PDB file of C-alpha atoms and ligand atoms in Angstrom:
ATOM      1  CA  MET K   1       3.174   0.421 -14.481  1.00  0.00           C
ATOM      2  CA  SER K   2      -0.430   0.475 -15.994  1.00  0.00           C
ATOM      3  CA  PRO K   3      -3.673   0.559 -14.320  1.00  0.00           C
ATOM      4  CA  LEU K   4      -5.107  -3.472 -13.807  1.00  0.00           C
ATOM      5  CA  TYR K   5      -7.934  -2.077 -11.750  1.00  0.00           C
ATOM      6  CA  GLN K   6      -9.840   0.985 -12.014  1.00  0.00           C
ATOM      7  CA  LEU K   7     -12.718   1.676  -9.460  1.00  0.00           C
ATOM      8  CA  LYS K   8     -15.162   4.551  -9.621  1.00  0.00           C
ATOM      9  CA  GLY K   9     -17.930   5.213  -7.301  1.00  0.00           C
ATOM     10  CA  ILE K  10     -18.331   1.692  -5.857  1.00  0.00           C
ATOM     11  CA  THR K  11     -20.745   1.016  -3.334  1.00  0.00           C
ATOM     12  CA  LYS K  12     -21.803  -2.186  -2.112  1.00  0.00           C
ATOM     13  CA  GLN K  13     -24.986  -2.674  -0.168  1.00  0.00           C
ATOM     14  CA  TYR K  14     -26.447  -5.530   1.720  1.00  0.00           C
ATOM     15  CA  GLY K  15     -30.215  -4.834   2.328  1.00  0.00           C
ATOM     16  CA  ALA K  16     -30.534  -1.089   3.145  1.00  0.00           C
ATOM     17  CA  ARG K  17     -27.006  -1.369   4.555  1.00  0.00           C
ATOM     18  CA  THR K  18     -24.027   0.367   2.558  1.00  0.00           C
ATOM     19  CA  VAL K  19     -20.814  -1.680   3.788  1.00  0.00           C
ATOM     20  CA  LEU K  20     -18.536  -0.284   1.305  1.00  0.00           C
ATOM     21  CA  ALA K  21     -18.443   3.005  -0.467  1.00  0.00           C
ATOM     22  CA  VAL K  22     -15.133   3.806  -2.302  1.00  0.00           C
ATOM     23  CA  SER K  23     -15.236   6.656  -4.781  1.00  0.00           C
ATOM     24  CA  GLN K  24     -11.624   6.006  -6.527  1.00  0.00           C
ATOM     25  CA  LEU K  25      -9.278   3.406  -6.282  1.00  0.00           C
ATOM     26  CA  VAL K  26      -6.752   2.297  -8.875  1.00  0.00           C
ATOM     27  CA  ILE K  27      -4.652  -0.898  -8.782  1.00  0.00           C
ATOM     28  CA  ASP K  28      -1.325  -1.168 -11.190  1.00  0.00           C
ATOM     29  CA  GLU K  29      -0.400  -4.190 -12.729  1.00  0.00           C
ATOM     30  CA  GLY K  30       2.468  -5.639 -10.351  1.00  0.00           C
ATOM     31  CA  GLU K  31       1.781  -3.951  -7.315  1.00  0.00           C
ATOM     32  CA  THR K  32       1.429  -5.264  -3.970  1.00  0.00           C
ATOM     33  CA  VAL K  33      -1.322  -3.775  -1.711  1.00  0.00           C
ATOM     34  CA  ALA K  34      -2.182  -4.233   1.712  1.00  0.00           C
ATOM     35  CA  LEU K  35      -5.844  -3.708   3.031  1.00  0.00           C
ATOM     36  CA  ILE K  36      -6.031  -2.904   6.493  1.00  0.00           C
ATOM     37  CA  GLY K  37      -8.642  -1.665   8.680  1.00  0.00           C
ATOM     38  CA  PRO K  38     -10.840  -3.245  11.722  1.00  0.00           C
ATOM     39  CA  SER K  39     -13.077  -6.334  11.617  1.00  0.00           C
ATOM     40  CA  GLY K  40     -16.168  -5.205   9.613  1.00  0.00           C
ATOM     41  CA  ALA K  41     -14.412  -2.498   7.800  1.00  0.00           C
ATOM     42  CA  GLY K  42     -14.906  -4.182   4.168  1.00  0.00           C
ATOM     43  CA  LYS K  43     -11.915  -5.423   3.280  1.00  0.00           C
ATOM     44  CA  SER K  44     -13.409  -8.892   2.427  1.00  0.00           C
ATOM     45  CA  THR K  45     -16.362  -7.383   0.411  1.00  0.00           C
ATOM     46  CA  LEU K  46     -13.337  -5.277  -1.570  1.00  0.00           C
ATOM     47  CA  LEU K  47     -11.595  -8.388  -2.107  1.00  0.00           C
ATOM     48  CA  ARG K  48     -14.741 -10.165  -3.483  1.00  0.00           C
ATOM     49  CA  LEU K  49     -15.711  -7.083  -5.765  1.00  0.00           C
ATOM     50  CA  LEU K  50     -11.696  -7.204  -6.913  1.00  0.00           C
ATOM     51  CA  CYS K  51     -12.166 -10.791  -7.701  1.00  0.00           C
ATOM     52  CA  LEU K  52     -15.117  -9.846 -10.136  1.00  0.00           C
ATOM     53  CA  LEU K  53     -17.478 -12.694  -9.007  1.00  0.00           C
ATOM     54  CA  GLU K  54     -19.585 -10.359  -7.582  1.00  0.00           C
ATOM     55  CA  ALA K  55     -20.968  -7.140  -8.419  1.00  0.00           C
ATOM     56  CA  PRO K  56     -20.995  -3.521  -6.938  1.00  0.00           C
ATOM     57  CA  THR K  57     -24.374  -2.186  -6.083  1.00  0.00           C
ATOM     58  CA  THR K  58     -23.277   0.991  -8.000  1.00  0.00           C
ATOM     59  CA  GLY K  59     -20.378   2.280  -9.593  1.00  0.00           C
ATOM     60  CA  ALA K  60     -17.988   0.807 -12.300  1.00  0.00           C
ATOM     61  CA  ILE K  61     -15.068  -1.386 -12.173  1.00  0.00           C
ATOM     62  CA  CYS K  62     -12.463  -1.534 -15.232  1.00  0.00           C
ATOM     63  CA  TYR K  63     -10.259  -4.714 -15.456  1.00  0.00           C
ATOM     64  CA  ALA K  64      -7.203  -4.547 -17.192  1.00  0.00           C
ATOM     65  CA  GLY K  65      -8.665  -1.491 -19.454  1.00  0.00           C
ATOM     66  CA  ARG K  66     -12.295  -3.239 -20.106  1.00  0.00           C
ATOM     67  CA  PRO K  67     -15.249  -2.395 -18.174  1.00  0.00           C
ATOM     68  CA  VAL K  68     -16.240  -5.678 -16.038  1.00  0.00           C
ATOM     69  CA  MET K  69     -19.717  -5.495 -17.066  1.00  0.00           C
ATOM     70  CA  ALA K  70     -19.225  -5.653 -20.701  1.00  0.00           C
ATOM     71  CA  THR K  71     -16.530  -8.640 -20.120  1.00  0.00           C
ATOM     72  CA  GLN K  72     -17.807 -12.105 -19.601  1.00  0.00           C
ATOM     73  CA  ARG K  73     -17.853 -12.504 -16.147  1.00  0.00           C
ATOM     74  CA  HIS K  74     -17.275 -16.323 -16.038  1.00  0.00           C
ATOM     75  CA  THR K  75     -13.969 -16.035 -18.295  1.00  0.00           C
ATOM     76  CA  VAL K  76     -12.219 -13.035 -16.522  1.00  0.00           C
ATOM     77  CA  PRO K  77     -11.611 -14.724 -13.090  1.00  0.00           C
ATOM     78  CA  HIS K  78      -9.744 -17.532 -14.778  1.00  0.00           C
ATOM     79  CA  GLU K  79      -6.419 -15.390 -14.214  1.00  0.00           C
ATOM     80  CA  ILE K  80      -7.677 -13.859 -10.799  1.00  0.00           C
ATOM     81  CA  THR K  81      -7.424 -16.086  -7.616  1.00  0.00           C
ATOM     82  CA  LEU K  82      -8.823 -15.557  -4.339  1.00  0.00           C
ATOM     83  CA  VAL K  83      -7.520 -17.336  -1.146  1.00  0.00           C
ATOM     84  CA  PHE K  84      -9.790 -17.401   2.071  1.00  0.00           C
ATOM     85  CA  GLN K  85      -8.787 -17.575   5.571  1.00  0.00           C
ATOM     86  CA  ARG K  86     -10.281 -21.094   5.886  1.00  0.00           C
ATOM     87  CA  PRO K  87      -9.947 -22.907   2.472  1.00  0.00           C
ATOM     88  CA  LEU K  88     -12.069 -25.737   1.284  1.00  0.00           C
ATOM     89  CA  LEU K  89     -10.038 -28.699   0.253  1.00  0.00           C
ATOM     90  CA  LEU K  90     -11.228 -31.714  -1.479  1.00  0.00           C
ATOM     91  CA  ASP K  91     -10.998 -34.764   0.117  1.00  0.00           C
ATOM     92  CA  THR K  92      -8.212 -36.362  -1.786  1.00  0.00           C
ATOM     93  CA  THR K  93      -4.371 -36.068  -1.276  1.00  0.00           C
ATOM     94  CA  VAL K  94      -2.261 -32.978  -0.888  1.00  0.00           C
ATOM     95  CA  ARG K  95      -0.704 -32.997  -4.354  1.00  0.00           C
ATOM     96  CA  ALA K  96      -4.027 -33.676  -5.970  1.00  0.00           C
ATOM     97  CA  ASN K  97      -5.423 -30.625  -4.446  1.00  0.00           C
ATOM     98  CA  VAL K  98      -2.440 -28.546  -5.426  1.00  0.00           C
ATOM     99  CA  ALA K  99      -2.950 -29.798  -8.762  1.00  0.00           C
ATOM    100  CA  TYR K 100      -6.624 -29.030  -9.084  1.00  0.00           C
ATOM    101  CA  GLY K 101      -6.217 -25.648 -10.608  1.00  0.00           C
ATOM    102  CA  LEU K 102      -4.274 -26.727 -13.500  1.00  0.00           C
ATOM    103  CA  ARG K 103      -6.471 -29.954 -14.095  1.00  0.00           C
ATOM    104  CA  LEU K 104      -9.688 -27.601 -14.150  1.00  0.00           C
ATOM    105  CA  ARG K 105      -8.006 -25.639 -17.195  1.00  0.00           C
ATOM    106  CA  LYS K 106      -6.936 -28.953 -18.631  1.00  0.00           C
ATOM    107  CA  ARG K 107      -3.235 -28.053 -18.023  1.00  0.00           C
ATOM    108  CA  ARG K 108      -0.226 -29.852 -16.819  1.00  0.00           C
ATOM    109  CA  ASP K 109       2.850 -28.445 -15.097  1.00  0.00           C
ATOM    110  CA  ASP K 110       4.340 -31.215 -12.895  1.00  0.00           C
ATOM    111  CA  GLN K 111       7.361 -29.169 -12.306  1.00  0.00           C
ATOM    112  CA  ARG K 112       5.830 -26.278 -11.002  1.00  0.00           C
ATOM    113  CA  ILE K 113       3.786 -28.610  -8.698  1.00  0.00           C
ATOM    114  CA  GLU K 114       6.979 -30.280  -7.309  1.00  0.00           C
ATOM    115  CA  ALA K 115       8.463 -26.761  -6.959  1.00  0.00           C
ATOM    116  CA  LEU K 116       5.616 -25.510  -4.885  1.00  0.00           C
ATOM    117  CA  LEU K 117       5.388 -28.660  -2.704  1.00  0.00           C
ATOM    118  CA  ASP K 118       8.996 -27.827  -1.840  1.00  0.00           C
ATOM    119  CA  LEU K 119       8.733 -24.083  -1.810  1.00  0.00           C
ATOM    120  CA  LEU K 120       5.511 -24.552   0.914  1.00  0.00           C
ATOM    121  CA  GLY K 121       7.303 -27.156   2.926  1.00  0.00           C
ATOM    122  CA  LEU K 122       4.548 -29.904   1.488  1.00  0.00           C
ATOM    123  CA  ARG K 123       6.847 -32.517   0.132  1.00  0.00           C
ATOM    124  CA  GLU K 124       6.648 -34.995   3.132  1.00  0.00           C
ATOM    125  CA  LEU K 125       2.701 -34.340   3.078  1.00  0.00           C
ATOM    126  CA  ALA K 126       2.005 -34.954  -0.583  1.00  0.00           C
ATOM    127  CA  HIS K 127       0.264 -38.128  -0.192  1.00  0.00           C
ATOM    128  CA  ALA K 128      -1.290 -37.268   2.853  1.00  0.00           C
ATOM    129  CA  ARG K 129      -5.072 -36.663   3.038  1.00  0.00           C
ATOM    130  CA  ALA K 130      -5.850 -32.963   2.688  1.00  0.00           C
ATOM    131  CA  THR K 131      -8.678 -32.679   5.143  1.00  0.00           C
ATOM    132  CA  THR K 132      -6.773 -34.232   8.077  1.00  0.00           C
ATOM    133  CA  LEU K 133      -3.985 -31.353   8.131  1.00  0.00           C
ATOM    134  CA  SER K 134      -3.597 -28.513  10.804  1.00  0.00           C
ATOM    135  CA  GLY K 135      -4.962 -25.421   9.873  1.00  0.00           C
ATOM    136  CA  GLY K 136      -1.761 -24.116   8.736  1.00  0.00           C
ATOM    137  CA  GLU K 137      -0.965 -27.015   6.718  1.00  0.00           C
ATOM    138  CA  MET K 138      -4.575 -26.433   5.042  1.00  0.00           C
ATOM    139  CA  GLN K 139      -3.346 -22.965   4.336  1.00  0.00           C
ATOM    140  CA  ARG K 140      -0.186 -23.968   2.610  1.00  0.00           C
ATOM    141  CA  VAL K 141      -2.049 -26.217   0.606  1.00  0.00           C
ATOM    142  CA  ALA K 142      -4.364 -23.536  -0.657  1.00  0.00           C
ATOM    143  CA  LEU K 143      -1.907 -21.068  -1.218  1.00  0.00           C
ATOM    144  CA  ALA K 144       0.260 -23.801  -3.410  1.00  0.00           C
ATOM    145  CA  ARG K 145      -3.006 -24.638  -5.314  1.00  0.00           C
ATOM    146  CA  ALA K 146      -3.609 -20.679  -5.908  1.00  0.00           C
ATOM    147  CA  LEU K 147       0.112 -20.253  -7.049  1.00  0.00           C
ATOM    148  CA  LEU K 148       0.492 -23.286  -9.311  1.00  0.00           C
ATOM    149  CA  ILE K 149      -1.762 -21.313 -12.183  1.00  0.00           C
ATOM    150  CA  GLN K 150       0.346 -18.561 -11.772  1.00  0.00           C
ATOM    151  CA  PRO K 151      -2.304 -16.204 -11.464  1.00  0.00           C
ATOM    152  CA  ARG K 152      -2.290 -12.570 -12.651  1.00  0.00           C
ATOM    153  CA  VAL K 153      -4.000 -11.259  -9.592  1.00  0.00           C
ATOM    154  CA  LEU K 154      -3.799 -13.284  -6.422  1.00  0.00           C
ATOM    155  CA  LEU K 155      -6.069 -11.947  -3.779  1.00  0.00           C
ATOM    156  CA  LEU K 156      -5.514 -13.075  -0.084  1.00  0.00           C
ATOM    157  CA  ASP K 157      -7.937 -12.828   2.624  1.00  0.00           C
ATOM    158  CA  GLU K 158      -6.210 -13.030   6.250  1.00  0.00           C
ATOM    159  CA  PRO K 159      -3.870 -15.806   4.600  1.00  0.00           C
ATOM    160  CA  THR K 160      -1.795 -16.320   7.694  1.00  0.00           C
ATOM    161  CA  ALA K 161      -4.393 -15.501  10.574  1.00  0.00           C
ATOM    162  CA  ASN K 162      -3.955 -17.914  13.553  1.00  0.00           C
ATOM    163  CA  LEU K 163      -0.856 -19.375  11.990  1.00  0.00           C
ATOM    164  CA  ASP K 164       2.497 -19.946  13.997  1.00  0.00           C
ATOM    165  CA  PRO K 165       5.569 -18.155  12.825  1.00  0.00           C
ATOM    166  CA  TYR K 166       6.810 -20.926  10.573  1.00  0.00           C
ATOM    167  CA  ASN K 167       3.631 -21.371   8.764  1.00  0.00           C
ATOM    168  CA  VAL K 168       3.617 -17.188   8.476  1.00  0.00           C
ATOM    169  CA  ALA K 169       7.185 -17.544   7.280  1.00  0.00           C
ATOM    170  CA  LEU K 170       6.565 -20.399   4.432  1.00  0.00           C
ATOM    171  CA  MET K 171       3.744 -18.496   3.215  1.00  0.00           C
ATOM    172  CA  GLU K 172       5.268 -14.998   3.056  1.00  0.00           C
ATOM    173  CA  GLN K 173       8.034 -16.446   1.108  1.00  0.00           C
ATOM    174  CA  ALA K 174       5.659 -18.098  -1.514  1.00  0.00           C
ATOM    175  CA  ILE K 175       3.597 -14.922  -1.732  1.00  0.00           C
ATOM    176  CA  LYS K 176       6.730 -13.007  -2.467  1.00  0.00           C
ATOM    177  CA  ALA K 177       8.069 -15.980  -5.178  1.00  0.00           C
ATOM    178  CA  LEU K 178       4.821 -15.011  -6.938  1.00  0.00           C
ATOM    179  CA  GLN K 179       5.333 -11.073  -6.480  1.00  0.00           C
ATOM    180  CA  ASN K 180       8.703 -11.660  -8.239  1.00  0.00           C
ATOM    181  CA  GLU K 181       7.165 -13.377 -11.120  1.00  0.00           C
ATOM    182  CA  GLY K 182       4.989 -10.043 -11.852  1.00  0.00           C
ATOM    183  CA  SER K 183       1.760 -10.988 -10.209  1.00  0.00           C
ATOM    184  CA  THR K 184      -0.340  -8.385  -8.866  1.00  0.00           C
ATOM    185  CA  ILE K 185      -1.001  -9.367  -4.986  1.00  0.00           C
ATOM    186  CA  ILE K 186      -3.552  -7.549  -2.781  1.00  0.00           C
ATOM    187  CA  VAL K 187      -3.975  -8.837   0.719  1.00  0.00           C
ATOM    188  CA  ALA K 188      -6.442  -8.239   3.686  1.00  0.00           C
ATOM    189  CA  THR K 189      -4.262  -8.576   6.801  1.00  0.00           C
ATOM    190  CA  HIS K 190      -4.625  -7.383  10.374  1.00  0.00           C
ATOM    191  CA  ASN K 191      -0.899  -8.153  10.937  1.00  0.00           C
ATOM    192  CA  LEU K 192       0.572  -4.682  10.208  1.00  0.00           C
ATOM    193  CA  HIS K 193       3.970  -6.148  10.001  1.00  0.00           C
ATOM    194  CA  GLN K 194       2.729  -8.806   7.302  1.00  0.00           C
ATOM    195  CA  ALA K 195       1.479  -5.534   5.496  1.00  0.00           C
ATOM    196  CA  ARG K 196       5.202  -3.870   5.661  1.00  0.00           C
ATOM    197  CA  ARG K 197       7.120  -7.137   4.584  1.00  0.00           C
ATOM    198  CA  LEU K 198       4.722  -7.972   1.958  1.00  0.00           C
ATOM    199  CA  THR K 199       3.591  -4.670   0.394  1.00  0.00           C
ATOM    200  CA  GLN K 200       4.430  -1.445  -1.077  1.00  0.00           C
ATOM    201  CA  ARG K 201       1.411   0.264  -0.808  1.00  0.00           C
ATOM    202  CA  ALA K 202      -1.392   0.167   2.071  1.00  0.00           C
ATOM    203  CA  ILE K 203      -5.208   1.122   1.816  1.00  0.00           C
ATOM    204  CA  PHE K 204      -7.109   1.833   5.293  1.00  0.00           C
ATOM    205  CA  LEU K 205     -10.659   1.029   5.353  1.00  0.00           C
ATOM    206  CA  TRP K 206     -12.930   2.162   7.992  1.00  0.00           C
ATOM    207  CA  GLN K 207     -16.490   1.732   8.008  1.00  0.00           C
ATOM    208  CA  GLY K 208     -16.833   0.629   4.469  1.00  0.00           C
ATOM    209  CA  GLN K 209     -14.751   3.938   3.239  1.00  0.00           C
ATOM    210  CA  LEU K 210     -11.385   4.214   2.141  1.00  0.00           C
ATOM    211  CA  ILE K 211      -9.728   6.681   4.641  1.00  0.00           C
ATOM    212  CA  GLU K 212      -6.545   6.717   3.236  1.00  0.00           C
ATOM    213  CA  GLU K 213      -3.844   5.271   0.935  1.00  0.00           C
ATOM    214  CA  GLY K 214      -0.176   5.571   0.627  1.00  0.00           C
ATOM    215  CA  PRO K 215       3.125   3.646   0.719  1.00  0.00           C
ATOM    216  CA  THR K 216       2.949   1.078   3.593  1.00  0.00           C
ATOM    217  CA  GLU K 217       5.708   2.301   5.737  1.00  0.00           C
ATOM    218  CA  GLN K 218       4.411   5.769   5.635  1.00  0.00           C
ATOM    219  CA  MET K 219       0.953   4.674   6.393  1.00  0.00           C
ATOM    220  CA  LEU K 220       2.474   2.740   9.296  1.00  0.00           C
ATOM    221  CA  HIS K 221       4.623   5.992  10.819  1.00  0.00           C
ATOM    222  CA  GLU K 222       3.214   8.866   9.177  1.00  0.00           C
ATOM    223  CA  ALA K 223      -0.591   8.396   8.539  1.00  0.00           C
ATOM    224  CA  ARG K 224      -2.292  11.592   7.650  1.00  0.00           C
ATOM    225  CA  ASP K 225      -5.607  10.798   8.897  1.00  0.00           C
ATOM    226  CA  ALA K 226      -6.412  10.612  13.020  1.00  0.00           C
ATOM    227  CA  ARG K 227      -8.130   7.531  12.552  1.00  0.00           C
ATOM    228  CA  THR K 228      -5.430   5.676  10.530  1.00  0.00           C
ATOM    229  CA  ARG K 229      -2.875   6.646  13.250  1.00  0.00           C
ATOM    230  CA  ALA K 230      -5.221   5.335  15.887  1.00  0.00           C
ATOM    231  CA  PHE K 231      -5.580   1.918  14.191  1.00  0.00           C
ATOM    232  CA  VAL K 232      -2.113   1.622  13.707  1.00  0.00           C
ATOM    233  CA  SER K 233      -1.116   2.638  17.354  1.00  0.00           C
ATOM    234  CA  GLY K 234      -3.836   0.075  18.661  1.00  0.00           C
ATOM    235  CA  GLU K 235      -5.907   2.821  20.017  1.00  0.00           C
ATOM    236  CA  LEU K 236      -8.873   3.012  17.454  1.00  0.00           C
ATOM    237  CA  ILE K 237     -12.254   2.433  19.116  1.00  0.00           C
ATOM    238  CA  TYR K 238     -14.674   0.830  16.993  1.00  0.00           C
TER     239      TYR K 238
HETATM  240  P1  ADP L   1     -13.781  -7.023   6.860  1.00  0.00           P
HETATM  241  O1  ADP L   1     -13.426  -8.108   5.950  1.00  0.00           O
HETATM  242  O2  ADP L   1     -12.965  -5.789   7.216  1.00  0.00           O
HETATM  243  O3  ADP L   1     -13.660  -7.553   8.405  1.00  0.00           O
HETATM  244  P2  ADP L   1     -16.091  -7.417   5.816  1.00  0.00           P
HETATM  245  O4  ADP L   1     -16.332  -7.050   4.161  1.00  0.00           O
HETATM  246  O5  ADP L   1     -16.088  -8.928   5.754  1.00  0.00           O
HETATM  247  O6  ADP L   1     -15.260  -6.712   6.705  1.00  0.00           O
HETATM  248  O7  ADP L   1     -17.622  -6.897   6.172  1.00  0.00           O
HETATM  249  C1  ADP L   1     -18.011  -5.469   5.926  1.00  0.00           C
HETATM  250  C2  ADP L   1     -19.463  -5.706   6.596  1.00  0.00           C
HETATM  251  O8  ADP L   1     -20.424  -5.964   5.673  1.00  0.00           O
HETATM  252  C3  ADP L   1     -19.394  -6.073   7.823  1.00  0.00           C
HETATM  253  O9  ADP L   1     -20.403  -5.493   8.954  1.00  0.00           O
HETATM  254  C4  ADP L   1     -20.373  -7.559   7.568  1.00  0.00           C
HETATM  255  O10 ADP L   1     -21.249  -7.894   8.427  1.00  0.00           O
HETATM  256  C5  ADP L   1     -21.149  -7.016   6.394  1.00  0.00           C
HETATM  257  N1  ADP L   1     -21.463  -8.151   5.328  1.00  0.00           N
HETATM  258  C6  ADP L   1     -20.360  -8.785   4.714  1.00  0.00           C
HETATM  259  N2  ADP L   1     -21.014  -9.888   3.833  1.00  0.00           N
HETATM  260  C7  ADP L   1     -22.351  -9.797   3.789  1.00  0.00           C
HETATM  261  C8  ADP L   1     -23.637 -10.462   3.440  1.00  0.00           C
HETATM  262  N3  ADP L   1     -23.326 -11.267   2.478  1.00  0.00           N
HETATM  263  N4  ADP L   1     -24.669 -10.244   4.008  1.00  0.00           N
HETATM  264  C9  ADP L   1     -25.085  -9.084   4.693  1.00  0.00           C
HETATM  265  N5  ADP L   1     -23.922  -8.580   5.418  1.00  0.00           N
HETATM  266  C10 ADP L   1     -22.746  -8.899   4.962  1.00  0.00           C
END
């Protein structure tokens, strides 16, 4: 596998506060990575940097072998998609929402739209108004919209927080399908079981620092750092 992201000496500051400081991080093409850590640890901030829409305060990000500063920021993100916990949907049908990403890129793929509606259990809702759906249904629409473009990188911020087991299972199944297509998937999640089900590698962030990284299974059972162990066992005070 070749490195897709290379981060060096990254910090992100808001005002005088440094909310993220990662000295080194490499993510390979096709990897599945979990970002774990307590609320406020910097997971969403790191996802926004990996989306390349926001710049770090200091440090360098290389994406696909090129320094991000040198690439045109507005062209790179077309193959990178970030799905938020509370997605913004267009006030139109479910199908039109799903189709949106390709329409924006002036492409059509009706077959993939139909397959995604089925995969995410949205067939019956295809003509429903997206803004009237339940939280779980909206999340599934947002994921279908992201998967339609077959992104090279899928970034997920707490994709299944507050969802019931049925919705969680549908979402995870669709994420795994994209994984099988070779995409790189990075997911910030509080759910350690989900991290284990979806990812090969986990990164533990705490107070904006990358404390530990390693195979997900190993992180959950044999973490090296005492803070990681405390977090995984639910005993970390923060
Ligand atoms: P996590 O996703 O792990 O919960 P975040 O990345 O959302 O953590 O936040 C890390 C820290 O950065 C938090 O203390 C948060 O308040 C702060 N933060 C995030 N975004 C901003 C912003 N736009 N302005 C100021 N502070 C921010």
